[in-house]
Amino acid sequence: MSSDTTPKGTYSEESISVLEGLEPVRRRPGMYIGSTGTDGLHHLVYEVVDNCVDEALAGFATKVEVVLHDDGSVQVSDNGRGIPVGPHPQYPDKSTVEVVLTKLHAGGKFGGGGYHVSGGLHGVGISVVNALSEHLEIEVQRDGYEWMQAFGKGGIPEGPLRKGRKTKATGTTVHFRPDAEIFEEVDFDRATLAKRFQETAYLVPNLTIVFRDERSKGGDTSGDQSEEGWERQYQARHGIVDFVEALNSSRTPLHRHILHFSGERNEGDQTMRVEVAAQWNDTYTDSVHSFVNVVNTRHGGTHEEGFRMALTGTLNKTARELGILRESEENFSGDDVREGLTAVVSVKLTHPQFEGQTKAKLGNTEVKGFVRSVVNDELTLWLKQHKADSKAILKRCKDAGNARRAARKARDLARRKGILDGADAGLPGKLVDCQSSDRSGTELFLVEGDSAGGSAVSARDRETQAILPLRGKLLNVERTSLGRALENAEVAAIAAALGCGIGHEVDLEQLRYGKVILLSDADVDGSHIRTLLLTFLFRFMTPVVSEGHVYVAQPPLYQVRFGQERVYAGSEPELHQLLDSRNGNPVVSRFKGLGEMNADQLWETTMNPLTRRLVRITVEEAALADEVVSKLMGSVVEPRKEWISQNAGDARFLDI
Ligand code: 0RA
């Protein structure tokens, strides 16, 4: 019996069995897509797109188009072979399309050879997307015709696959609306999707991904949503080489050519392929991105381990051969060779095994040796063929090693002087400490300028609030190593006052205050200083930021006097709102800086926990500050110009 004889809306035997097929997915969505929150929602799109990407990896599709519609639906099309439309071998009364969409784990490719790697972290198949949708339509172009089928809530077919017009084209279009009863939220975030598609395009050369947002509000926060909607195209002619170039675009590369090599091996039924692109730049950040089957392995795993071992080993070996490391000298450490390294390691496996809660770590043990041996051989060769680049890279490793030893000395010295261990004797002279030693209730204000520092000292609650005045601008740590940074008096004073150590050695247990509050003027200079401080804390005291100890104080910009009463406004819009909402004769004055406030005003507006406003800094914001600093203060001029012209007048960045 075919279901086209079944009236719509009634349950045929068939649709009941189909319902049973997908029911586990609706009962426990988390098991299939991780969560029913925003991540899970976006996962639905990835799942469909990954199927198209598989078709591209197999050499059949060259274009994927993703469109966000106003009704909350998403449409994903590709120009691949199209899902087979004929009867399915195991369910001869159903089309393969229907089986792929209604049976769990029927998503894998069968028949046909081709290079199949399962995309998607979960790789659960599009039947899961169907199960978690309110409505889904599929259109296939194949075997000379268009074919379509629609599914209702939970993936129940509304009829069989139907044959439509003639066409010579091939491809698959999946149009679905996530079920609002399943997901906590059904708003797609454009930036999240865009980042993923950009990344995918780098990892799958010859694939073009077109991404269009046709929603009227567009979830747009950047203001670039025009009447016609928003569209971007992602494609990378040189694949991960382009990726590395983009990652390094706001930094200065230390050598001209981007390293690039690959290798392949079969072990039993496991086919392994690795491709690496890398280039060192003049920052101190290690930025290694790894992927398995086009999926980001944020927590690394065996492929990254193999890469790191080979990198350290090969660079040491070559440095010895070239006499850059002499017999008496220590080997480069792993950190030395990765300082300033931007790399992409992309692995494709027929049978990946992921580990950990988030499945973002590769577990296959055979991959480690494979990647290690490819990188050993190919990197050795590359270094031989690129003499000038090699010299620059190896010299950099050597400098990093020297700096590491110098930093260790500086730290040892600092520790001996008590600077880093928070011993009272080692506290900086400028610190005006609080009396309480119960850390959870205490706050350290990092205050811009001595005069504002003075006001803050008189204004503070001496029981719980400590003040560290900072003079002038903090050193820009973007292009500074830890050792050099510690030579800067302001940096050393902050490190000493916090007492929790620095760099890899941060110990939050030792942090001397519950809150670290940045207090600077509400003007451009103030925000510059804030950005530098955030960058410093983010780079060298990451856990202090990530554990939520860092805040930004919000001093007001305006004071309005209504007779005896004083009211404050933090911004111009707030000022207008205030003036509009009140009667009386207002006297408005603008604070030029913190120094203009007297102690009472400072206490009332900025320091009193009952009346002040504080903004807690998240890692994302600190990372953004970091990126802003890279662009504004790194050594490359172009991105800086570009950034300034794009964001001039956009207060979001300067006003973190
Ligand atoms: C099953 C088998 C084949 C291709 C596909 C599924 C397929 C699925 C999706 C999902 C989105 N786009 C897709 N493109 C293809 C192999 C077909 C053959 O051997 O000809």
XYZ file of C-alpha atoms and ligand atoms in Angstrom:
676
model
C 0.000 0.000 0.000
C 1.358 3.358 -0.852
C 0.401 6.288 1.261
C -0.945 8.412 -1.581
C -4.211 6.530 -1.067
C -4.261 7.616 2.551
C -6.226 10.759 3.337
C -4.054 13.501 4.792
C -4.072 13.698 8.557
C -4.989 10.093 9.282
C -2.440 7.563 10.416
C -1.846 4.800 7.937
C 0.001 1.731 9.197
C 2.920 3.043 7.375
C 3.014 6.464 8.900
C 2.668 4.903 12.356
C 5.747 2.832 11.744
C 7.485 5.934 10.467
C 6.425 7.804 13.565
C 7.892 5.022 15.656
C 11.022 5.338 13.628
C 11.593 8.946 14.620
C 9.961 8.951 18.026
C 13.160 8.389 20.012
C 14.516 11.599 18.490
C 11.577 13.662 19.704
C 11.667 11.984 23.088
C 15.370 12.663 23.638
C 16.538 15.348 21.207
C 19.637 16.015 23.285
C 20.999 12.569 22.494
C 20.968 13.374 18.800
C 21.771 17.057 18.554
C 23.412 17.812 21.888
C 20.781 20.170 23.284
C 17.467 21.872 22.602
C 19.022 25.287 23.177
C 20.560 27.553 20.577
C 23.407 25.135 19.883
C 20.977 22.334 19.080
C 18.918 24.623 16.880
C 21.954 25.601 14.815
C 22.976 21.976 14.735
C 19.953 21.229 12.556
C 21.336 23.544 9.885
C 24.827 22.079 10.192
C 23.393 18.597 9.806
C 21.769 19.409 6.492
C 24.703 21.491 5.248
C 27.133 18.739 6.235
C 25.250 16.348 3.976
C 25.753 18.774 1.108
C 29.397 19.140 2.097
C 29.764 15.351 1.939
C 28.414 15.547 -1.580
C 31.064 18.189 -2.335
C 33.822 16.139 -0.713
C 32.756 13.209 -2.852
C 33.336 15.454 -5.845
C 29.739 15.976 -6.960
C 28.497 19.249 -5.490
C 30.200 22.614 -6.019
C 27.651 24.950 -4.523
C 25.560 25.079 -1.373
C 23.010 27.788 -0.727
C 21.532 28.532 2.670
C 18.606 30.925 3.075
C 17.012 32.067 6.315
C 13.347 32.908 5.799
C 11.073 35.226 7.692
C 8.820 32.412 8.924
C 11.709 30.852 10.873
C 12.448 28.251 8.225
C 15.781 27.504 6.567
C 16.353 26.338 3.047
C 19.509 24.442 2.135
C 20.242 23.513 -1.489
C 23.119 21.871 -3.282
C 23.940 20.903 -6.829
C 25.096 17.373 -6.012
C 23.714 14.106 -7.363
C 20.446 14.410 -5.507
C 19.233 11.820 -3.024
C 18.273 8.653 -4.965
C 14.576 8.626 -5.770
C 14.054 4.974 -6.655
C 12.706 2.290 -4.300
C 14.900 1.650 -1.312
C 16.461 -1.855 -1.315
C 15.376 -2.566 2.275
C 11.945 -0.909 2.018
C 10.886 -1.633 -1.575
C 7.578 0.214 -1.178
C 9.296 3.484 -0.255
C 11.549 5.828 -2.166
C 15.098 6.184 -0.940
C 14.388 9.863 -0.312
C 11.614 8.948 2.117
C 13.769 6.382 3.889
C 16.625 8.858 4.251
C 14.191 11.319 5.834
C 12.209 8.996 8.060
C 14.526 6.255 9.263
C 17.155 6.828 11.887
C 20.709 6.268 10.716
C 19.536 5.919 7.173
C 21.417 9.071 6.343
C 24.679 7.446 5.324
C 25.540 6.964 1.716
C 24.946 3.512 0.396
C 25.731 2.005 -2.953
C 27.962 4.284 -5.013
C 31.617 4.462 -4.094
C 33.238 7.804 -3.765
C 35.203 9.226 -0.915
C 32.857 9.137 1.975
C 33.663 10.824 5.216
C 30.835 11.397 7.591
C 30.417 15.059 8.221
C 28.869 16.503 11.314
C 29.947 15.956 14.835
C 27.049 13.710 15.504
C 26.527 12.702 11.885
C 23.001 11.745 12.733
C 21.432 12.234 9.335
C 18.695 14.459 8.050
C 15.931 12.231 9.441
C 16.770 13.813 12.800
C 16.207 17.254 11.317
C 12.882 16.033 9.945
C 11.896 14.595 13.340
C 12.544 17.928 15.061
C 10.787 20.077 12.476
C 7.309 21.478 12.365
C 7.362 21.136 8.600
C 9.897 19.944 6.038
C 9.867 19.896 2.279
C 12.393 18.168 0.124
C 12.976 18.695 -3.534
C 15.338 16.482 -5.494
C 16.486 16.956 -9.050
C 17.612 13.641 -10.436
C 17.125 11.141 -13.235
C 15.685 13.843 -15.513
C 12.935 15.094 -13.186
C 12.128 17.196 -10.160
C 10.791 15.205 -7.220
C 9.204 16.444 -4.060
C 7.793 15.306 -0.773
C 6.480 17.144 2.279
C 6.494 16.139 5.933
C 4.433 17.441 8.816
C 5.302 17.968 12.461
C 7.708 15.317 13.695
C 8.589 14.106 10.215
C 5.333 12.414 9.213
C 5.016 12.210 5.420
C 2.111 14.187 4.015
C 2.198 11.968 0.938
C 4.652 9.915 -1.079
C 7.485 11.264 -3.195
C 5.923 12.910 -6.259
C 7.396 13.372 -9.689
C 7.325 16.893 -11.079
C 8.663 18.724 -14.097
C 11.436 17.574 -16.351
C 14.887 18.925 -15.596
C 18.443 18.255 -16.625
C 19.786 19.630 -13.353
C 20.685 17.580 -10.303
C 20.654 18.503 -6.662
C 18.850 18.468 -3.347
C 16.901 21.193 -1.532
C 15.780 20.759 2.058
C 13.453 23.406 3.463
C 12.526 23.030 7.115
C 11.112 24.941 10.068
C 12.387 23.795 13.467
C 9.659 22.771 15.875
C 9.034 25.528 18.409
C 7.686 22.911 20.823
C 11.070 21.203 20.892
C 13.461 24.142 20.914
C 13.749 26.685 23.676
C 14.388 29.321 21.085
C 13.934 29.225 17.301
C 15.830 32.341 16.252
C 18.887 31.610 14.175
C 21.942 33.714 14.833
C 23.382 34.868 11.554
C 26.893 35.469 12.849
C 27.122 31.961 14.296
C 26.054 30.384 11.022
C 28.243 32.692 8.934
C 31.329 31.791 10.922
C 30.657 28.110 10.437
C 30.073 28.461 6.682
C 33.196 30.576 6.239
C 35.176 27.906 8.062
C 33.605 25.125 5.998
C 34.477 26.946 2.771
C 38.132 27.131 3.822
C 38.150 23.416 4.535
C 36.430 22.329 1.323
C 38.138 23.984 -1.628
C 36.066 24.271 -4.808
C 32.933 24.655 -2.754
C 30.992 27.911 -2.797
C 28.617 28.541 0.059
C 26.045 31.270 -0.481
C 24.404 32.457 2.701
C 21.385 34.749 2.557
C 19.346 36.201 5.374
C 15.916 37.175 4.100
C 14.399 37.759 7.500
C 13.004 41.238 7.890
C 14.583 41.878 11.232
C 17.470 39.628 10.420
C 18.609 39.251 14.007
C 20.955 41.942 12.918
C 22.894 43.936 15.430
C 25.426 45.493 13.110
C 23.020 47.657 11.171
C 23.991 46.339 7.746
C 20.639 44.731 7.044
C 19.347 46.385 3.923
C 15.920 46.161 2.325
C 17.044 43.380 0.021
C 18.386 41.268 2.834
C 21.915 40.273 3.553
C 24.077 37.936 1.493
C 27.610 36.590 1.636
C 29.499 34.103 -0.500
C 32.204 31.941 0.952
C 34.782 30.186 -1.178
C 38.491 29.562 -0.834
C 40.506 28.761 -3.914
C 43.517 27.759 -1.891
C 41.626 26.093 0.946
C 43.336 26.099 4.320
C 46.184 28.212 2.936
C 43.604 30.976 2.529
C 42.380 30.170 6.034
C 45.841 30.725 7.512
C 46.280 33.879 5.473
C 42.985 35.223 6.810
C 43.865 34.298 10.393
C 47.168 36.147 10.020
C 45.757 39.087 8.118
C 45.941 41.487 11.010
C 49.377 40.349 12.079
C 52.799 40.551 10.493
C 53.992 37.221 9.129
C 57.590 36.380 9.964
C 58.248 34.663 6.659
C 56.898 34.866 3.161
C 55.550 31.433 2.218
C 52.752 29.674 4.020
C 53.740 26.101 4.861
C 51.464 23.650 3.161
C 51.557 19.884 2.840
C 49.422 16.776 3.054
C 49.589 12.994 3.227
C 47.354 9.966 3.061
C 47.389 6.425 4.449
C 45.103 3.403 4.583
C 45.082 1.217 7.662
C 42.549 -1.589 7.408
C 39.233 0.060 6.593
C 40.399 3.390 7.925
C 41.402 5.923 5.276
C 43.305 8.849 6.770
C 44.226 12.102 5.113
C 45.910 15.077 6.710
C 46.494 18.550 5.354
C 48.437 21.246 7.173
C 48.903 24.945 6.524
C 50.948 27.158 8.826
C 52.709 30.468 9.152
C 54.419 32.211 12.040
C 53.665 35.848 12.874
C 55.237 38.410 15.192
C 52.749 38.030 18.055
C 53.139 35.695 20.992
C 49.929 33.803 20.545
C 49.700 30.153 19.578
C 46.738 29.712 17.282
C 46.414 26.097 16.128
C 42.996 25.172 14.719
C 42.257 21.516 14.094
C 39.446 19.825 12.209
C 38.229 16.311 11.594
C 35.967 15.817 8.598
C 35.456 19.565 8.399
C 34.330 19.730 12.007
C 36.277 21.876 14.454
C 37.933 19.791 17.177
C 38.157 22.566 19.727
C 39.673 20.267 22.314
C 42.273 18.837 19.979
C 43.029 15.142 20.250
C 45.348 12.661 18.614
C 45.766 14.582 15.344
C 46.898 17.700 17.219
C 49.188 15.648 19.420
C 50.862 14.108 16.388
C 51.209 17.541 14.811
C 52.756 19.120 17.893
C 55.208 16.283 18.456
C 56.377 16.373 14.856
C 56.634 20.158 14.834
C 58.802 20.314 17.940
C 60.895 17.317 16.905
C 61.504 18.425 13.328
C 62.300 22.049 14.182
C 64.798 20.929 16.824
C 66.396 18.432 14.460
C 66.692 20.978 11.652
C 67.984 23.679 13.997
C 70.754 21.302 15.115
C 71.622 20.366 11.535
C 71.888 24.022 10.551
C 73.898 24.904 13.654
C 71.191 27.274 14.874
C 71.081 25.225 18.063
C 74.558 24.343 19.247
C 75.433 21.232 21.194
C 75.569 23.091 24.492
C 72.148 24.640 23.961
C 68.792 23.387 25.219
C 66.148 22.075 22.810
C 63.232 24.319 21.855
C 60.212 23.509 23.981
C 56.756 22.949 22.493
C 55.761 26.438 23.639
C 58.851 27.915 21.982
C 58.049 26.508 18.560
C 54.366 27.436 18.779
C 54.880 31.038 19.850
C 53.323 33.181 17.128
C 52.257 30.125 15.142
C 49.018 30.162 13.195
C 48.178 26.718 11.851
C 45.292 24.723 10.497
C 45.410 20.937 10.744
C 42.638 19.313 8.752
C 42.158 15.563 8.985
C 39.691 13.447 7.049
C 38.877 9.996 8.374
C 36.433 7.309 7.337
C 35.901 6.255 10.955
C 36.448 9.079 13.394
C 36.002 8.511 17.121
C 35.232 11.556 19.178
C 35.743 11.868 22.884
C 34.582 13.932 25.791
C 31.377 15.653 26.756
C 31.279 17.907 23.737
C 32.708 15.397 21.274
C 35.181 18.061 20.259
C 38.263 15.878 20.734
C 39.574 13.201 18.405
C 40.333 9.841 20.005
C 41.620 7.545 17.222
C 45.060 6.434 18.387
C 46.250 5.442 14.900
C 45.900 9.065 13.772
C 48.648 10.322 16.066
C 51.415 8.272 14.474
C 50.075 8.934 11.011
C 49.989 12.728 11.390
C 53.325 12.689 13.154
C 55.025 10.816 10.369
C 53.506 12.927 7.583
C 54.446 16.159 9.353
C 57.966 14.888 10.129
C 58.643 13.991 6.501
C 56.891 16.874 4.820
C 58.034 19.590 7.196
C 61.647 18.415 6.904
C 61.347 18.631 3.145
C 59.592 21.992 3.197
C 62.269 23.483 5.428
C 64.966 22.266 3.034
C 63.159 23.833 0.095
C 62.452 27.185 1.761
C 65.766 28.333 3.187
C 64.864 31.939 3.967
C 61.559 31.041 5.597
C 63.261 28.296 7.608
C 65.869 30.666 8.965
C 63.206 33.153 10.064
C 61.154 30.409 11.731
C 64.076 28.797 13.508
C 65.436 32.135 14.652
C 62.054 32.901 16.070
C 61.994 29.582 17.973
C 65.386 30.425 19.350
C 64.269 33.910 20.437
C 61.232 32.378 22.085
C 63.441 29.970 24.015
C 65.706 32.801 25.148
C 62.704 34.906 26.138
C 61.237 31.965 28.026
C 64.448 31.581 30.037
C 64.599 35.342 30.630
C 60.967 35.363 31.731
C 61.623 32.488 34.074
C 64.509 34.489 35.555
C 62.343 37.593 35.814
C 59.646 35.563 37.526
C 62.096 33.958 39.893
C 63.516 37.340 40.730
C 60.058 38.826 41.132
C 59.059 35.924 43.332
C 62.150 36.338 45.470
C 61.237 39.974 45.897
C 57.763 38.793 46.828
C 56.125 40.584 43.910
C 54.192 37.649 42.576
C 53.175 35.827 45.690
C 51.117 38.567 47.223
C 53.173 38.625 50.401
C 52.445 41.940 52.094
C 56.080 42.889 51.935
C 55.927 42.677 48.149
C 52.824 44.782 47.588
C 53.404 47.763 45.374
C 53.877 51.078 47.156
C 51.037 52.720 45.251
C 48.472 50.178 46.387
C 46.060 51.478 48.995
C 44.833 48.181 50.360
C 41.574 47.375 52.094
C 41.301 46.090 55.660
C 39.222 42.989 55.154
C 41.049 39.844 54.265
C 37.898 37.941 53.369
C 38.534 37.854 49.679
C 35.013 37.234 48.445
C 33.777 40.622 49.596
C 36.760 42.687 48.514
C 37.377 44.757 45.437
C 40.432 46.173 43.774
C 39.897 49.306 41.677
C 42.481 49.855 38.958
C 42.180 53.601 38.522
C 43.481 55.665 35.664
C 45.592 58.585 36.803
C 46.913 59.721 40.177
C 44.311 62.405 40.770
C 41.352 60.134 40.137
C 43.192 57.601 42.255
C 43.289 60.195 45.043
C 39.522 60.800 44.838
C 38.907 57.069 44.806
C 41.032 56.662 47.930
C 38.968 59.238 49.834
C 35.692 57.942 48.444
C 36.199 54.235 49.044
C 34.885 51.946 51.722
C 38.227 51.215 53.353
C 37.006 47.948 54.795
C 36.459 46.250 51.422
C 37.795 48.479 48.643
C 41.434 48.740 47.596
C 42.780 51.267 45.107
C 45.689 50.927 42.722
C 46.289 54.143 40.764
C 47.899 53.602 37.376
C 49.955 56.337 35.836
C 49.551 57.060 32.145
C 49.069 54.398 29.584
C 49.674 50.790 30.272
C 52.232 49.083 28.110
C 50.694 47.581 25.007
C 51.142 43.864 25.536
C 50.198 42.899 21.994
C 53.786 42.620 20.915
C 55.396 41.983 24.237
C 56.526 38.766 25.818
C 55.725 37.938 29.406
C 59.302 38.680 30.510
C 59.280 42.124 28.946
C 55.795 42.848 30.227
C 56.910 42.205 33.794
C 59.620 44.836 33.431
C 56.882 47.435 33.023
C 56.195 49.066 36.389
C 52.414 49.276 35.929
C 52.169 45.647 34.837
C 54.338 44.498 37.727
C 52.212 46.524 40.161
C 48.980 44.969 38.905
C 50.467 41.485 39.032
C 51.722 42.082 42.556
C 48.419 43.511 43.782
C 46.425 40.589 42.363
C 48.911 38.144 43.840
C 47.782 35.175 41.783
C 50.839 34.795 39.545
C 51.015 35.297 35.846
C 51.084 33.396 32.556
C 50.853 29.619 32.823
C 51.301 29.849 36.558
C 48.125 31.687 37.513
C 46.603 30.254 40.680
C 43.155 31.702 41.332
C 43.256 30.544 44.932
C 45.850 33.233 45.487
C 43.845 36.042 43.909
C 43.701 38.701 46.630
C 40.325 40.265 45.718
C 36.911 38.992 44.703
C 36.428 41.674 42.092
C 38.927 43.514 39.940
C 37.253 46.701 38.746
C 38.611 48.857 35.950
C 37.865 52.511 36.534
C 38.743 54.976 33.836
C 37.294 58.054 32.181
C 34.206 57.710 30.035
C 36.069 59.181 27.050
C 38.170 57.773 24.223
C 41.416 57.781 26.200
C 39.671 56.019 29.035
C 38.333 53.341 26.754
C 41.781 52.925 25.234
C 43.218 52.275 28.663
C 40.377 49.902 29.467
C 41.067 47.995 26.275
C 44.762 47.707 27.109
C 44.020 46.547 30.644
C 41.534 43.966 29.416
C 44.007 42.719 26.865
C 46.683 42.417 29.484
C 44.384 40.498 31.832
C 43.072 38.330 29.011
C 46.505 37.439 27.666
C 48.437 36.969 30.870
C 45.817 36.220 33.514
C 43.156 34.443 31.496
C 41.515 32.563 34.406
C 40.919 35.817 36.281
C 38.784 36.934 33.334
C 37.186 33.601 32.480
C 36.144 32.993 36.083
C 34.288 36.301 36.084
C 36.436 38.388 38.425
C 36.872 41.357 36.093
C 34.430 44.269 35.919
C 34.272 47.666 34.318
C 32.953 50.567 36.377
C 30.531 52.897 34.650
C 31.206 56.456 35.744
C 28.527 58.887 34.558
C 29.109 61.419 31.832
C 26.619 64.025 33.022
C 25.395 65.528 36.209
C 22.013 67.209 36.230
C 21.023 69.419 39.127
C 17.354 70.033 39.864
C 17.588 72.516 42.710
C 19.382 70.653 45.515
C 18.934 67.256 43.957
C 21.750 65.730 41.921
C 21.038 63.128 39.270
C 23.485 61.427 36.910
C 23.344 60.163 33.357
C 25.753 57.652 31.844
C 25.267 58.592 28.213
C 23.731 61.199 25.996
C 20.527 59.234 25.285
C 20.170 58.684 29.004
C 20.600 62.401 29.569
C 17.836 63.204 27.088
C 15.571 60.642 28.660
C 16.223 62.145 32.042
C 15.554 65.706 30.878
C 12.379 64.626 29.096
C 11.035 62.800 32.102
C 11.482 65.576 34.641
C 10.051 68.967 35.299
C 12.011 71.773 36.833
C 15.014 73.774 35.904
C 17.862 71.434 35.097
C 21.509 72.491 35.304
C 23.527 70.087 33.206
C 27.256 69.658 33.575
C 29.483 67.210 31.792
C 32.303 65.447 33.607
C 35.495 65.765 31.647
C 37.114 63.070 33.663
C 37.032 61.166 36.901
C 39.344 63.772 38.365
C 36.545 66.355 38.184
C 34.330 64.450 40.556
C 34.687 64.964 44.246
C 34.876 61.999 46.552
C 31.136 62.079 47.359
C 30.160 62.112 43.725
C 32.566 59.318 42.877
C 31.275 57.195 45.741
C 27.658 57.762 44.900
C 27.906 57.178 41.158
C 30.666 54.686 40.683
C 31.850 52.972 43.833
C 28.936 52.463 46.193
C 27.797 48.859 45.586
C 24.204 49.928 46.234
C 24.008 52.692 43.648
C 26.760 52.092 41.103
C 26.654 50.187 37.849
C 29.232 47.522 37.055
C 29.607 45.481 33.918
C 31.124 42.058 34.289
C 33.558 41.191 31.522
C 33.162 37.879 29.762
C 35.871 36.024 27.913
C 34.185 36.920 24.627
C 34.402 40.598 25.421
C 38.000 40.295 26.528
C 38.812 38.371 23.357
C 37.124 41.089 21.368
C 39.252 43.669 23.159
C 42.214 41.474 22.288
C 41.232 41.469 18.652
C 40.664 45.203 18.712
C 44.099 45.692 20.207
C 45.651 43.432 17.566
C 44.071 45.485 14.870
C 44.699 48.893 16.382
C 48.106 48.370 17.831
C 49.642 45.445 16.052
C 52.260 46.163 13.491
C 50.196 45.942 10.331
C 48.686 49.172 9.086
C 46.009 47.975 6.659
C 43.629 46.135 8.986
C 43.922 49.031 11.370
C 42.765 51.480 8.730
C 40.045 49.130 7.658
C 38.895 48.552 11.187
C 38.791 52.220 12.008
C 36.865 53.074 8.861
C 34.396 50.257 9.464
C 33.840 51.046 13.079
C 34.254 54.781 13.237
C 31.233 56.022 15.067
C 30.449 52.557 16.353
C 30.733 53.017 20.059
C 30.234 49.341 20.826
C 33.883 48.477 20.589
C 35.382 51.421 22.322
C 32.763 51.290 25.001
C 33.119 47.777 26.310
C 22.124 9.043 -0.231
C 22.869 8.512 -1.272
C 23.555 9.364 -2.148
C 23.478 10.735 -1.957
C 22.733 11.278 -0.910
C 22.080 10.414 -0.040
C 22.642 12.744 -0.734
C 22.101 13.285 0.435
C 21.996 14.669 0.555
C 21.520 15.539 1.520
C 21.683 16.831 1.047
N 22.250 16.790 -0.146
C 22.457 15.480 -0.497
N 23.003 14.958 -1.594
C 23.085 13.611 -1.711
C 24.382 8.783 -3.234
C 23.695 8.901 -4.558
C 24.345 8.144 -5.670
O 25.068 7.179 -5.413
O 24.099 8.539 -6.798
